[in-house]
Coordinates of C-alpha atoms in Angstrom, one line a residue:
Chain A
M394 CA -13.7 -7.7 27.9
R395 CA -10.5 -7.6 29.9
S396 CA -11.0 -7.8 33.4
R397 CA -10.2 -4.6 35.6
L398 CA -7.4 -6.6 37.4
K399 CA -5.6 -7.0 34.2
I400 CA -5.8 -3.3 33.0
R401 CA -4.3 -2.3 36.5
E402 CA -1.5 -4.7 35.9
F403 CA -0.9 -3.0 32.5
H404 CA -0.4 0.2 34.4
V405 CA 2.8 -1.0 35.9
L406 CA 4.3 -1.5 32.4
L407 CA 3.8 2.6 31.9
F408 CA 6.4 3.2 34.7
P409 CA 9.7 2.7 32.8
P410 CA 8.6 4.7 29.8
L411 CA 7.0 7.5 32.0
F412 CA 10.4 7.7 33.8
W413 CA 12.3 7.8 30.6
L414 CA 10.1 10.5 29.4
I415 CA 10.4 12.5 32.6
V416 CA 14.3 12.3 32.6
F417 CA 15.2 12.7 29.1
F418 CA 12.3 15.1 27.7
A419 CA 10.6 16.8 30.5
V420 CA 13.7 17.7 32.4
P421 CA 15.6 19.1 29.3
L422 CA 12.7 20.9 28.2
L423 CA 12.6 22.6 31.7
I424 CA 16.4 23.1 31.8
V425 CA 16.0 25.0 28.2
L426 CA 13.1 27.0 29.9
I427 CA 15.4 28.2 32.7
Y428 CA 18.3 29.0 30.8
S429 CA 16.1 31.0 28.2
V430 CA 15.2 33.5 31.2
S431 CA 18.8 33.4 32.6
Y432 CA 21.7 35.9 32.0
R433 CA 24.5 35.3 29.5
G434 CA 28.0 34.8 30.8
T435 CA 30.8 37.0 29.1
Y436 CA 32.8 33.9 27.8
G437 CA 29.6 31.5 27.3
G438 CA 27.8 29.6 29.9
V439 CA 24.7 30.6 31.8
I440 CA 24.4 33.0 34.9
P441 CA 21.4 32.2 37.2
G442 CA 18.7 35.2 37.2
F443 CA 15.5 36.1 35.6
T444 CA 15.5 38.3 32.4
L445 CA 13.5 38.8 29.1
E446 CA 16.2 40.2 27.2
H447 CA 16.7 37.0 24.9
Y448 CA 12.9 37.0 24.1
R449 CA 13.0 40.7 23.4
H450 CA 16.2 40.1 21.1
L451 CA 13.9 37.6 19.2
F452 CA 11.8 40.1 17.7
D453 CA 14.8 41.7 15.8
P454 CA 13.6 41.7 12.0
L455 CA 16.3 39.3 10.9
Y456 CA 15.0 36.5 13.1
V457 CA 11.6 37.1 12.5
R458 CA 12.3 36.9 8.7
V459 CA 14.1 33.6 9.1
F460 CA 11.1 32.3 11.3
G461 CA 8.7 33.3 8.5
R462 CA 11.0 31.6 5.8
S463 CA 11.2 28.5 7.9
V464 CA 7.3 28.2 8.2
L465 CA 7.2 28.8 4.3
I466 CA 9.8 26.2 3.7
A467 CA 8.4 23.7 5.9
T468 CA 4.8 24.3 4.4
I469 CA 5.7 24.0 0.7
N470 CA 7.9 20.9 1.7
T471 CA 4.9 19.3 3.3
V472 CA 2.7 19.8 0.2
L473 CA 5.5 18.7 -2.1
T474 CA 5.9 15.6 0.1
L475 CA 2.3 14.9 0.4
T476 CA 1.9 15.2 -3.4
L477 CA 4.6 12.7 -4.2
S478 CA 3.7 10.4 -1.1
Y479 CA 0.0 9.9 -1.7
P480 CA 0.3 8.1 -5.2
I481 CA 3.1 5.9 -4.0
A482 CA 1.1 5.1 -0.7
Y483 CA -2.0 4.6 -2.6
Y484 CA -0.3 2.2 -5.1
M485 CA 1.2 0.2 -2.3
A486 CA -2.1 -0.3 -0.4
F487 CA -3.7 -1.7 -3.3
A488 CA -1.0 -3.8 -4.7
T489 CA -0.4 -7.5 -4.2
T490 CA 1.3 -8.7 -0.9
R491 CA 4.5 -9.3 -2.8
V492 CA 4.8 -5.7 -4.4
K493 CA 3.7 -4.4 -1.1
S494 CA 6.5 -6.0 0.8
V495 CA 9.0 -5.1 -1.9
M496 CA 7.9 -1.5 -1.6
M497 CA 7.8 -1.5 2.0
F498 CA 11.4 -2.8 2.1
L499 CA 12.4 0.1 -0.4
I500 CA 11.1 2.8 1.9
I501 CA 12.8 1.5 4.9
L502 CA 16.0 1.1 3.1
P503 CA 17.5 4.5 3.8
F504 CA 16.9 4.1 7.3
W505 CA 19.8 1.7 7.3
T506 CA 22.3 4.5 6.3
N507 CA 23.3 7.3 8.3
F508 CA 21.4 10.7 7.7
M509 CA 24.7 12.8 7.2
I510 CA 25.8 10.2 4.6
R511 CA 22.6 10.2 2.6
M512 CA 22.8 14.0 2.6
Y513 CA 26.3 14.2 1.7
S514 CA 25.5 11.6 -1.2
I515 CA 22.8 14.1 -2.5
V516 CA 25.5 16.8 -2.8
T517 CA 27.7 14.2 -5.0
L518 CA 24.3 13.8 -6.9
I519 CA 23.2 17.3 -7.6
G520 CA 26.6 19.3 -7.2
D521 CA 27.9 21.4 -10.2
N522 CA 30.4 18.6 -10.8
G523 CA 27.9 15.8 -9.7
W524 CA 26.7 12.9 -11.5
L525 CA 23.4 14.3 -12.6
N526 CA 25.1 17.4 -14.2
N527 CA 27.9 15.3 -15.8
L528 CA 25.4 12.9 -17.3
F529 CA 23.1 15.8 -18.6
V530 CA 26.1 17.5 -20.2
A531 CA 27.4 14.3 -21.5
T532 CA 24.4 13.5 -23.2
G533 CA 23.7 17.0 -24.5
L534 CA 20.7 17.6 -22.5
I535 CA 22.4 20.8 -21.1
S536 CA 25.3 22.8 -22.4
R537 CA 26.4 24.2 -18.6
P538 CA 26.0 22.6 -15.4
L539 CA 22.8 23.5 -13.6
H540 CA 23.4 25.3 -10.2
I541 CA 21.3 23.3 -7.9
M542 CA 23.4 23.2 -4.8
N543 CA 23.3 26.0 -2.5
T544 CA 19.7 27.0 -3.6
L545 CA 16.2 26.6 -2.2
I546 CA 15.8 23.7 -4.8
A547 CA 18.5 21.7 -3.4
V548 CA 16.9 22.2 0.1
F549 CA 13.6 21.0 -1.0
I550 CA 15.3 18.1 -2.7
G551 CA 16.8 17.2 0.7
F552 CA 13.8 17.8 2.7
V553 CA 11.4 15.9 0.3
Y554 CA 13.6 12.9 0.1
W555 CA 14.1 12.9 4.1
N556 CA 10.4 13.0 4.7
L557 CA 9.0 10.7 2.0
P558 CA 8.9 7.6 4.5
F559 CA 7.2 9.7 7.1
M560 CA 4.3 10.6 4.8
V561 CA 4.3 7.5 3.1
L562 CA 3.9 5.0 5.8
P563 CA 1.0 6.6 7.8
I564 CA -1.0 7.3 4.4
F565 CA -0.5 3.6 3.4
A566 CA -1.5 2.4 6.8
S567 CA -4.7 4.1 6.8
L568 CA -5.4 3.3 2.9
D569 CA -4.2 -0.7 3.7
R570 CA -6.9 -0.7 6.4
M571 CA -9.5 0.3 4.6
D572 CA -12.3 -2.3 3.5
A573 CA -11.9 -2.8 -0.2
T574 CA -15.6 -3.8 -0.4
L575 CA -16.4 0.0 0.3
L576 CA -15.1 0.9 -3.1
E577 CA -17.1 -1.7 -4.6
A578 CA -20.3 -0.4 -2.7
S579 CA -19.8 3.2 -3.9
M580 CA -19.3 1.9 -7.5
D581 CA -22.5 -0.3 -6.9
L582 CA -24.2 2.8 -6.2
G583 CA -23.2 4.5 -9.2
A584 CA -20.1 6.3 -8.4
S585 CA -17.2 6.4 -11.1
R586 CA -13.6 5.2 -9.8
F587 CA -13.0 9.0 -9.6
R588 CA -15.9 10.0 -7.6
T589 CA -15.3 6.8 -5.3
F590 CA -11.8 8.1 -4.6
L591 CA -13.2 11.5 -3.6
N592 CA -16.0 10.3 -1.6
I593 CA -14.8 7.1 0.0
T594 CA -10.7 6.5 -0.5
L595 CA -9.7 10.3 0.4
P596 CA -11.9 10.7 3.6
Q597 CA -10.7 7.4 4.6
S598 CA -7.0 8.3 4.1
L599 CA -7.3 11.5 5.9
P600 CA -6.2 10.4 9.3
G601 CA -2.9 9.1 7.7
V602 CA -2.5 12.2 5.8
F603 CA -2.9 14.4 8.7
A604 CA -0.4 12.2 10.9
G605 CA 2.1 12.5 7.7
I606 CA 1.6 16.2 7.9
V607 CA 2.6 16.5 11.2
F608 CA 5.4 14.1 11.0
T609 CA 6.7 16.2 8.2
F610 CA 6.0 19.8 9.0
V611 CA 7.4 19.5 12.7
P612 CA 10.8 18.0 12.1
T613 CA 11.3 20.2 9.1
M614 CA 10.8 23.4 11.1
G615 CA 13.7 22.3 13.7
N616 CA 15.9 20.7 11.1
F617 CA 19.3 22.6 10.5
V618 CA 21.5 19.9 8.8
I619 CA 19.7 20.1 5.4
P620 CA 19.7 23.9 5.0
E621 CA 23.4 23.8 5.9
I622 CA 24.7 21.1 3.9
L623 CA 22.4 21.5 0.9
G624 CA 21.2 25.2 1.1
G625 CA 24.2 27.1 1.8
P626 CA 24.6 30.3 3.7
N627 CA 21.7 32.2 1.7
N628 CA 19.1 29.5 2.9
I629 CA 19.3 29.3 6.6
M630 CA 16.3 28.2 8.8
I631 CA 15.4 28.8 12.5
G632 CA 17.3 25.4 13.3
N633 CA 20.5 27.0 12.0
I634 CA 19.9 30.2 14.0
I635 CA 19.7 27.8 17.1
T636 CA 22.8 25.7 16.5
D637 CA 24.9 28.9 15.6
A638 CA 23.5 30.5 19.0
F639 CA 24.8 27.4 21.0
T640 CA 28.1 26.6 19.0
Q641 CA 29.4 29.8 17.3
A642 CA 28.0 32.7 19.5
R643 CA 28.2 30.7 22.5
N644 CA 25.1 32.3 23.7
W645 CA 23.3 29.5 25.4
P646 CA 20.2 31.5 26.9
F647 CA 19.6 33.2 23.3
G648 CA 19.6 29.8 21.8
S649 CA 17.3 28.4 24.5
A650 CA 14.9 31.2 23.9
I651 CA 14.7 30.7 20.3
S652 CA 14.2 26.8 20.9
A653 CA 11.5 27.4 23.4
T654 CA 9.8 29.9 21.1
L655 CA 9.7 27.1 18.3
I656 CA 8.6 24.5 20.6
F657 CA 5.8 26.8 21.9
V658 CA 4.8 27.6 18.1
V659 CA 4.9 24.4 16.7
M660 CA 3.0 23.0 19.7
V661 CA 0.4 25.8 19.3
F662 CA 0.0 24.7 15.5
V663 CA -0.2 21.1 16.1
V664 CA -2.9 21.5 19.1
L665 CA -4.8 23.8 16.8
Y666 CA -4.7 21.4 13.9
L667 CA -5.7 18.3 15.8
R668 CA -8.5 20.4 17.4
Y669 CA -10.1 22.0 14.4
I670 CA -8.5 20.4 11.2
E671 CA -8.4 16.8 11.7
P672 CA -11.5 15.0 11.1
V673 CA -13.5 13.7 14.0
Q674 CA -12.9 9.7 13.7
G675 CA -15.5 7.3 14.7
T676 CA -14.5 4.0 16.0
P677 CA -13.4 2.1 12.6
A678 CA -16.6 0.6 10.9
A679 CA -18.1 -2.5 12.5
V680 CA -18.1 -4.4 9.3
R681 CA -19.0 -7.6 10.9
Chain B
M471 CA -37.4 -11.6 -18.6
I472 CA -35.6 -9.1 -16.7
L473 CA -32.2 -11.1 -16.2
E474 CA -30.6 -13.3 -18.6
I475 CA -27.3 -15.2 -18.0
R476 CA -26.1 -16.9 -21.2
N477 CA -23.3 -19.5 -21.0
L478 CA -21.4 -17.8 -18.2
T479 CA -17.9 -19.2 -17.4
K480 CA -15.4 -17.9 -15.3
L481 CA -12.0 -19.5 -14.1
Y482 CA -9.5 -18.9 -11.5
G483 CA -6.4 -20.4 -12.5
A484 CA -7.4 -24.0 -11.9
T485 CA -10.6 -23.3 -10.2
T486 CA -13.8 -23.2 -11.7
A487 CA -16.1 -20.3 -10.4
A488 CA -18.6 -20.9 -13.3
R489 CA -19.1 -23.3 -15.9
D490 CA -21.4 -22.6 -18.7
V491 CA -24.1 -21.1 -16.3
S492 CA -27.4 -20.0 -17.9
L493 CA -30.5 -18.4 -16.0
S494 CA -33.3 -16.6 -16.7
L495 CA -35.2 -14.4 -14.0
E496 CA -38.6 -13.0 -14.3
K497 CA -39.6 -9.5 -13.3
G498 CA -40.7 -9.9 -9.7
E499 CA -39.1 -13.1 -8.6
F500 CA -37.0 -14.0 -5.6
F501 CA -34.4 -16.2 -7.0
C502 CA -31.7 -17.9 -4.8
L503 CA -28.5 -19.1 -5.6
L504 CA -27.6 -21.9 -3.1
G505 CA -24.5 -24.0 -2.6
P506 CA -21.5 -24.6 -0.2
S507 CA -18.8 -22.3 0.1
G508 CA -16.6 -22.0 -2.9
C509 CA -19.3 -23.2 -5.2
G510 CA -19.2 -19.9 -7.6
K511 CA -22.5 -18.5 -6.2
S512 CA -20.9 -15.5 -5.0
T513 CA -18.8 -15.0 -8.3
I514 CA -22.1 -15.2 -10.5
L515 CA -23.6 -12.3 -8.2
R516 CA -20.3 -10.3 -8.5
M517 CA -20.4 -10.8 -12.3
I518 CA -23.8 -9.5 -12.2
A519 CA -23.2 -6.5 -10.2
G520 CA -20.1 -6.0 -12.5
F521 CA -17.3 -6.5 -10.1
E522 CA -16.0 -9.4 -11.9
R523 CA -15.7 -10.1 -15.5
P524 CA -16.7 -13.5 -17.1
D525 CA -14.3 -15.4 -19.4
S526 CA -17.1 -16.0 -21.8
G527 CA -20.9 -15.9 -21.9
Q528 CA -23.3 -12.8 -21.4
I529 CA -25.4 -11.0 -18.9
L530 CA -28.6 -9.1 -20.2
L531 CA -30.7 -6.7 -18.4
N532 CA -33.9 -6.0 -19.7
G533 CA -32.7 -7.5 -22.9
V534 CA -29.7 -5.3 -22.9
P535 CA -26.4 -6.9 -22.7
I536 CA -24.4 -5.5 -19.6
T537 CA -21.6 -7.7 -19.6
D538 CA -18.9 -5.0 -20.4
L539 CA -20.3 -2.3 -18.4
P540 CA -18.6 -1.0 -15.3
P541 CA -20.7 -1.6 -11.9
Y542 CA -21.8 2.2 -11.7
R543 CA -23.5 1.7 -15.1
R544 CA -25.8 -1.2 -14.2
D545 CA -29.2 -0.9 -12.9
V546 CA -28.6 -3.3 -10.1
N547 CA -27.6 -2.8 -6.5
T548 CA -25.9 -5.1 -4.1
V549 CA -26.5 -5.9 -0.5
F550 CA -23.0 -7.1 0.5
Q551 CA -22.1 -9.7 3.0
N552 CA -20.5 -7.4 5.5
Y553 CA -22.8 -4.6 4.5
A554 CA -19.8 -2.1 3.4
L555 CA -21.4 0.8 5.0
F556 CA -19.5 4.0 4.8
P557 CA -18.0 4.6 8.3
N558 CA -17.5 8.4 7.8
M559 CA -21.3 8.9 7.0
N560 CA -24.4 8.6 9.0
V561 CA -27.5 6.3 8.2
H562 CA -29.4 9.2 6.2
R563 CA -26.0 9.9 4.1
N564 CA -25.3 6.3 3.6
I565 CA -28.9 5.7 2.1
S566 CA -28.9 8.8 0.2
Y567 CA -25.3 8.2 -1.4
G568 CA -26.6 6.7 -4.6
L569 CA -29.2 9.5 -4.9
R570 CA -26.5 12.0 -4.2
I571 CA -24.2 10.6 -6.9
K572 CA -27.1 10.7 -9.4
G573 CA -27.7 14.2 -8.6
I574 CA -31.4 13.8 -7.6
A575 CA -33.1 17.1 -6.6
Q576 CA -33.2 17.7 -2.9
M577 CA -37.0 17.4 -2.4
E578 CA -37.3 13.8 -4.2
L579 CA -34.0 12.9 -2.6
R580 CA -35.5 13.3 0.9
T581 CA -38.8 11.8 0.2
R582 CA -37.1 8.7 -1.3
V583 CA -34.7 8.4 1.5
E584 CA -37.7 8.8 4.0
E585 CA -39.4 6.2 2.1
A586 CA -36.6 4.0 2.1
I587 CA -36.0 4.4 5.8
A588 CA -39.8 3.6 6.8
M589 CA -39.5 0.6 4.2
V590 CA -36.9 -1.0 6.5
G591 CA -38.0 0.4 9.8
L592 CA -35.1 2.3 10.8
G593 CA -37.1 5.7 11.7
G594 CA -35.3 7.7 14.4
L595 CA -31.8 6.4 13.5
E596 CA -30.9 8.7 10.7
E597 CA -28.2 10.6 12.3
R598 CA -26.2 7.5 13.9
M599 CA -23.2 6.4 12.4
P600 CA -22.7 2.8 11.2
A601 CA -20.5 1.8 14.2
Q602 CA -23.4 2.7 16.6
L603 CA -25.6 0.3 14.9
S604 CA -26.3 -3.4 16.0
G605 CA -25.9 -5.8 13.0
G606 CA -29.5 -6.3 12.3
Q607 CA -29.7 -2.3 11.8
Q608 CA -26.6 -2.4 9.5
Q609 CA -28.2 -4.9 7.6
R610 CA -31.3 -2.7 7.1
V611 CA -29.4 0.4 6.2
A612 CA -27.4 -1.7 3.6
L613 CA -30.9 -2.8 2.3
A614 CA -32.5 0.7 2.2
R615 CA -29.1 2.0 0.6
A616 CA -29.6 -0.2 -2.2
L617 CA -33.4 0.0 -2.6
V618 CA -33.7 3.7 -2.4
N619 CA -32.3 3.5 -6.0
R620 CA -35.2 1.3 -7.2
P621 CA -32.8 -1.1 -9.2
A622 CA -34.1 -3.4 -11.8
V623 CA -32.7 -6.3 -9.8
L624 CA -31.4 -6.3 -6.2
L625 CA -28.3 -8.6 -5.4
L626 CA -28.1 -9.9 -2.1
D627 CA -24.9 -11.6 -1.0
E628 CA -25.3 -13.8 2.1
P629 CA -26.9 -10.8 3.9
M630 CA -28.1 -12.8 6.9
S631 CA -24.9 -14.8 7.6
A632 CA -23.7 -12.4 10.1
L633 CA -26.9 -12.1 12.2
D634 CA -27.6 -14.3 15.2
K635 CA -30.4 -17.0 14.3
K636 CA -33.4 -15.3 16.0
I637 CA -32.8 -12.1 14.2
A638 CA -32.0 -14.3 10.9
E639 CA -35.4 -15.8 11.4
Q640 CA -37.2 -12.6 11.6
T641 CA -35.6 -10.8 9.2
R642 CA -36.4 -13.5 6.6
T643 CA -40.0 -13.2 7.1
E644 CA -39.7 -9.4 6.7
L645 CA -37.3 -9.5 3.7
V646 CA -40.0 -11.8 1.9
E647 CA -43.0 -9.5 2.7
L648 CA -40.7 -6.5 1.5
Q649 CA -39.9 -8.0 -1.7
K650 CA -43.5 -9.0 -2.4
R651 CA -44.7 -5.5 -1.7
I652 CA -42.0 -3.6 -4.0
G653 CA -41.9 -6.2 -6.5
I654 CA -38.2 -5.8 -7.3
T655 CA -36.4 -8.9 -8.4
F656 CA -34.1 -10.4 -5.9
V657 CA -30.9 -12.5 -6.6
F658 CA -30.0 -14.0 -2.9
V659 CA -27.0 -15.8 -2.4
T660 CA -26.7 -18.1 0.5
H661 CA -25.2 -21.4 1.8
N662 CA -28.2 -21.8 4.1
Q663 CA -30.7 -24.3 2.6
T664 CA -33.5 -23.2 5.2
E665 CA -32.9 -19.5 4.0
A666 CA -33.4 -20.7 0.2
L667 CA -36.3 -22.9 0.7
A668 CA -38.2 -20.6 3.0
M669 CA -37.8 -17.5 1.0
A670 CA -37.2 -18.1 -2.6
H671 CA -39.6 -18.8 -5.6
R672 CA -36.9 -20.6 -7.4
V673 CA -33.4 -21.9 -6.1
A674 CA -30.5 -22.9 -8.2
V675 CA -28.3 -25.5 -6.1
M676 CA -24.6 -24.9 -7.4
K677 CA -21.6 -27.2 -7.0
A678 CA -18.2 -26.4 -8.2
G679 CA -19.2 -23.7 -10.7
V680 CA -22.0 -25.6 -12.1
I681 CA -25.9 -25.5 -11.4
E682 CA -27.0 -28.9 -10.3
Q683 CA -30.7 -28.2 -10.3
C684 CA -32.8 -25.1 -10.8
D685 CA -36.5 -25.4 -9.2
E686 CA -39.2 -24.1 -7.0
P687 CA -38.2 -25.2 -3.3
R688 CA -40.6 -28.0 -3.1
G689 CA -38.9 -29.6 -6.3
I690 CA -35.6 -29.2 -5.0
Y691 CA -36.5 -30.9 -1.7
E692 CA -38.9 -33.5 -3.1
R693 CA -37.4 -34.2 -6.4
P694 CA -33.4 -33.7 -6.1
A695 CA -31.9 -34.3 -9.6
T696 CA -28.6 -35.4 -8.3
R697 CA -27.0 -37.1 -5.5
F698 CA -25.2 -33.8 -4.5
V699 CA -28.7 -31.8 -4.2
A700 CA -30.1 -34.7 -2.2
E701 CA -27.4 -34.7 0.4
F702 CA -26.8 -30.8 0.6
I703 CA -30.6 -30.0 1.2
G704 CA -31.8 -31.6 4.3
S705 CA -30.8 -35.3 4.9
M706 CA -31.3 -38.1 2.9
N707 CA -30.8 -42.1 3.1
F708 CA -29.6 -43.7 0.0
F709 CA -29.9 -47.2 -1.0
D710 CA -28.4 -48.9 -3.9
G711 CA -30.8 -51.0 -6.1
T712 CA -31.8 -52.3 -9.2
V713 CA -35.1 -51.6 -11.3
V714 CA -37.1 -54.8 -11.6
A715 CA -39.9 -53.7 -13.6
T716 CA -41.6 -50.4 -14.7
D717 CA -45.2 -49.6 -15.5
P718 CA -47.4 -46.6 -16.2
D719 CA -47.9 -46.0 -12.4
G720 CA -44.1 -46.0 -11.5
C721 CA -41.7 -48.9 -10.9
T722 CA -40.6 -51.7 -8.8
L723 CA -37.1 -52.0 -7.2
H724 CA -34.8 -54.3 -5.4
V725 CA -32.6 -52.6 -2.7
T726 CA -30.0 -53.7 -0.4
G727 CA -30.2 -57.2 -2.3
D728 CA -33.9 -58.4 -2.2
T729 CA -36.0 -56.1 -0.6
S730 CA -38.9 -55.3 -2.7
V731 CA -39.5 -51.6 -3.1
R732 CA -42.6 -50.0 -4.8
L733 CA -42.3 -46.5 -6.1
Q734 CA -45.5 -45.1 -7.3
K735 CA -44.1 -42.1 -9.0
P736 CA -43.3 -41.5 -12.6
S737 CA -39.6 -41.8 -13.4
D738 CA -37.4 -42.3 -16.4
V739 CA -35.8 -45.3 -15.6
T740 CA -36.1 -48.7 -17.3
A741 CA -36.0 -52.3 -15.9
G742 CA -32.5 -53.5 -15.4
D743 CA -31.1 -50.0 -14.6
D744 CA -28.9 -49.6 -11.5
V745 CA -30.3 -46.8 -9.4
V746 CA -30.1 -45.2 -6.0
F747 CA -33.4 -45.2 -3.9
M748 CA -33.6 -42.1 -1.9
I749 CA -35.7 -41.5 1.3
R750 CA -35.9 -38.7 3.7
P751 CA -35.7 -39.7 7.3
E752 CA -38.8 -37.9 8.3
R753 CA -40.8 -39.9 5.7
L754 CA -39.6 -43.2 7.4
K755 CA -42.1 -44.7 10.1
M756 CA -40.5 -46.7 12.5
S757 CA -42.9 -49.6 14.2
L758 CA -43.0 -52.7 16.1
V759 CA -46.1 -53.7 14.2
G760 CA -46.0 -54.9 10.6
P761 CA -46.6 -52.9 7.5
Q762 CA -50.1 -52.1 5.7
E763 CA -50.3 -53.2 2.1
Y764 CA -49.9 -49.8 0.9
E765 CA -46.7 -49.5 2.4
N766 CA -43.0 -50.3 1.6
S767 CA -41.2 -51.8 4.6
I768 CA -37.8 -53.2 5.7
N769 CA -36.5 -54.6 8.9
G770 CA -33.7 -53.5 11.1
I771 CA -31.9 -53.3 14.3
I772 CA -31.9 -50.0 16.2
R773 CA -28.3 -49.2 16.7
E774 CA -28.4 -45.9 18.2
S775 CA -30.7 -43.0 19.5
V776 CA -30.2 -39.3 19.5
Y777 CA -32.6 -37.2 21.3
M778 CA -33.0 -33.9 19.8
G779 CA -36.0 -32.3 21.6
E780 CA -38.6 -32.2 18.9
T781 CA -37.5 -35.4 17.4
T782 CA -35.6 -38.3 18.2
V783 CA -33.1 -39.4 15.6
Y784 CA -32.4 -43.1 15.2
R785 CA -29.9 -45.0 13.3
I786 CA -31.1 -48.4 12.1
E787 CA -29.0 -51.0 11.0
L788 CA -30.8 -53.1 7.9
R789 CA -27.6 -55.3 7.5
P790 CA -24.3 -55.1 8.6
G791 CA -22.7 -52.0 6.9
N792 CA -25.8 -50.4 5.8
T793 CA -27.7 -48.1 8.0
V794 CA -30.4 -45.6 7.7
T795 CA -31.4 -42.5 9.5
V796 CA -35.2 -42.2 10.9
H797 CA -36.6 -38.9 12.3
V798 CA -39.2 -39.8 14.8
Q799 CA -41.6 -36.8 16.0
N800 CA -41.6 -36.9 19.7
Y801 CA -45.4 -36.6 20.1
L802 CA -45.8 -38.4 23.1
P803 CA -43.5 -37.6 26.2
G804 CA -43.3 -41.4 26.9
M805 CA -41.9 -41.9 23.4
T806 CA -38.6 -40.0 24.4
E807 CA -37.7 -42.4 27.1
G808 CA -37.4 -46.1 26.9
F809 CA -39.7 -46.6 24.1
Y810 CA -37.5 -47.9 21.7
E811 CA -34.1 -49.1 22.7
P812 CA -30.9 -50.1 21.0
G813 CA -30.8 -53.6 19.9
E814 CA -34.5 -53.8 19.4
E815 CA -35.8 -55.1 16.1
V816 CA -38.2 -52.7 14.2
H817 CA -40.0 -52.5 11.2
L818 CA -39.3 -49.4 8.8
M819 CA -42.3 -48.3 6.5
W820 CA -42.9 -45.6 4.1
S821 CA -45.7 -44.7 1.9
K822 CA -45.3 -46.1 -2.0
T823 CA -45.4 -42.5 -3.1
S824 CA -42.5 -41.6 -0.9
G825 CA -38.6 -41.4 -2.2
G826 CA -37.4 -41.2 -5.3
V827 CA -34.6 -42.8 -7.9
I828 CA -31.6 -41.4 -9.8
R829 CA -29.4 -43.3 -11.7
A830 CA -26.4 -44.7 -10.0

């Protein structure tokens, strides 16, 4: 056991990050909230005051529809990413140390390249005149190029690609931590490999799955680059409305109101989710 | 014969985990695989359980080959060294796991789990999670979780190595009683010789994948077949010697040069053989008075004495470079201090029926 003295000393170490959080997270959040109830300047800018007109404006069916679409896209994307990530994480957790580190390297590799560059390279890959279409046409697999760009499919390709590491890593972490003798114990007690997976492996990996879902769903809800670059004008999400409000319409209070609402809704989602859906985790098995 | 192992061999690269191991276990037997770590005893257990495949050889359970069956098709259950309790299930669900998998009806399931819980004395802890249990309680859950399935053979992989000494000793007695009562064949793996001697009906001592000796505890201790077994179980003094003569009652040896030793015990040596004479430290009697005619004796000088509480351990030098260890029971308080002093010359004596020989 650590002594009380030591724990108190550790508190001091919390001040810099706390300061950081307050200055760069809490204060801007407060500014957003204040802007969202302020008046809009005629030529952009914000005029101090109090009004709820921007929030009222939000209930315009156009915005409600975009918001609903965003939730739907983020949900489908989360399901797709989870489906693809789980087998990867599973394979990785039970692979040899060597394979494990190679896979870890491959998963982290994309982070070495700028996000925008990666998105534009997807364009060169899936565009009408992109590598994939050229290859398929050249090999006679298809006669005319497939229109993937500026469709929902392109948006999902982008999102799944972007989110994959954030889903794989937490699932891998929880599977890797698992005591492999638990699987032997399950089989020893008569459970086949599949039932052992359902009864033992899956429950053990759920904390990772849940973390991955949050890491995937939340950033996807707010992302505006992927729908813009890959989805084109017909596939905008709530993030695009926010950027447009700030940049094109120069309506900062309205942009702030959408942002505040988005933050609030996501927060409610996450809190409900953590409270009711995430399984109660006991302390890890005292296996010694 | 409930479990039969025939010529089991398993290699891991250059390491031999098992070489040509054969064993036969009777129903209701408490069998112990004993050996230092890395001797292959756990591998043999894992091959019986089905977690490892032998390179060659066969395992038969009730006369039926099970060598190629997966673990979930074998009528054996395992108590794991780290217990491997499912951390997301409480005690009751851990114990009922096997029965639930087999689809046993609720009524029977409940009775059998209650039985198992009572059997290991875990009443009242059904709702606890494994993390909320002590090491001893976790071990009982692991035991109940295996026994509730009523396996033909129960495999125990060093189940007491994680318990502290007092609890382990108590568990030892309970486990022996439990095994006697339920009559299930136990295969118990341990590196702890005391556990093996105290609990098992038969002990197989292993070294580097080979069974060195398989016998009752008394046989292992009193008549070790190899130098390894003699050294691994208890402590042992060794003397190089030569057989001078043999007769129907035993043999006469010369050890450490010209000391004559009489061994009144049948052995398969012949005159002229180079042998090693072995005698346990507690079978040696140390005295200032000379030997009786029914005793062997050798003289030496006390070089060291270590007070151990119940015994004092003396190192006696017989001649330069040749020392033996003697355990003397401290049955008089006065003997523990200033009775025998280093530098003193003493007689070491032992009965002519004590000790044994193996070929050098």
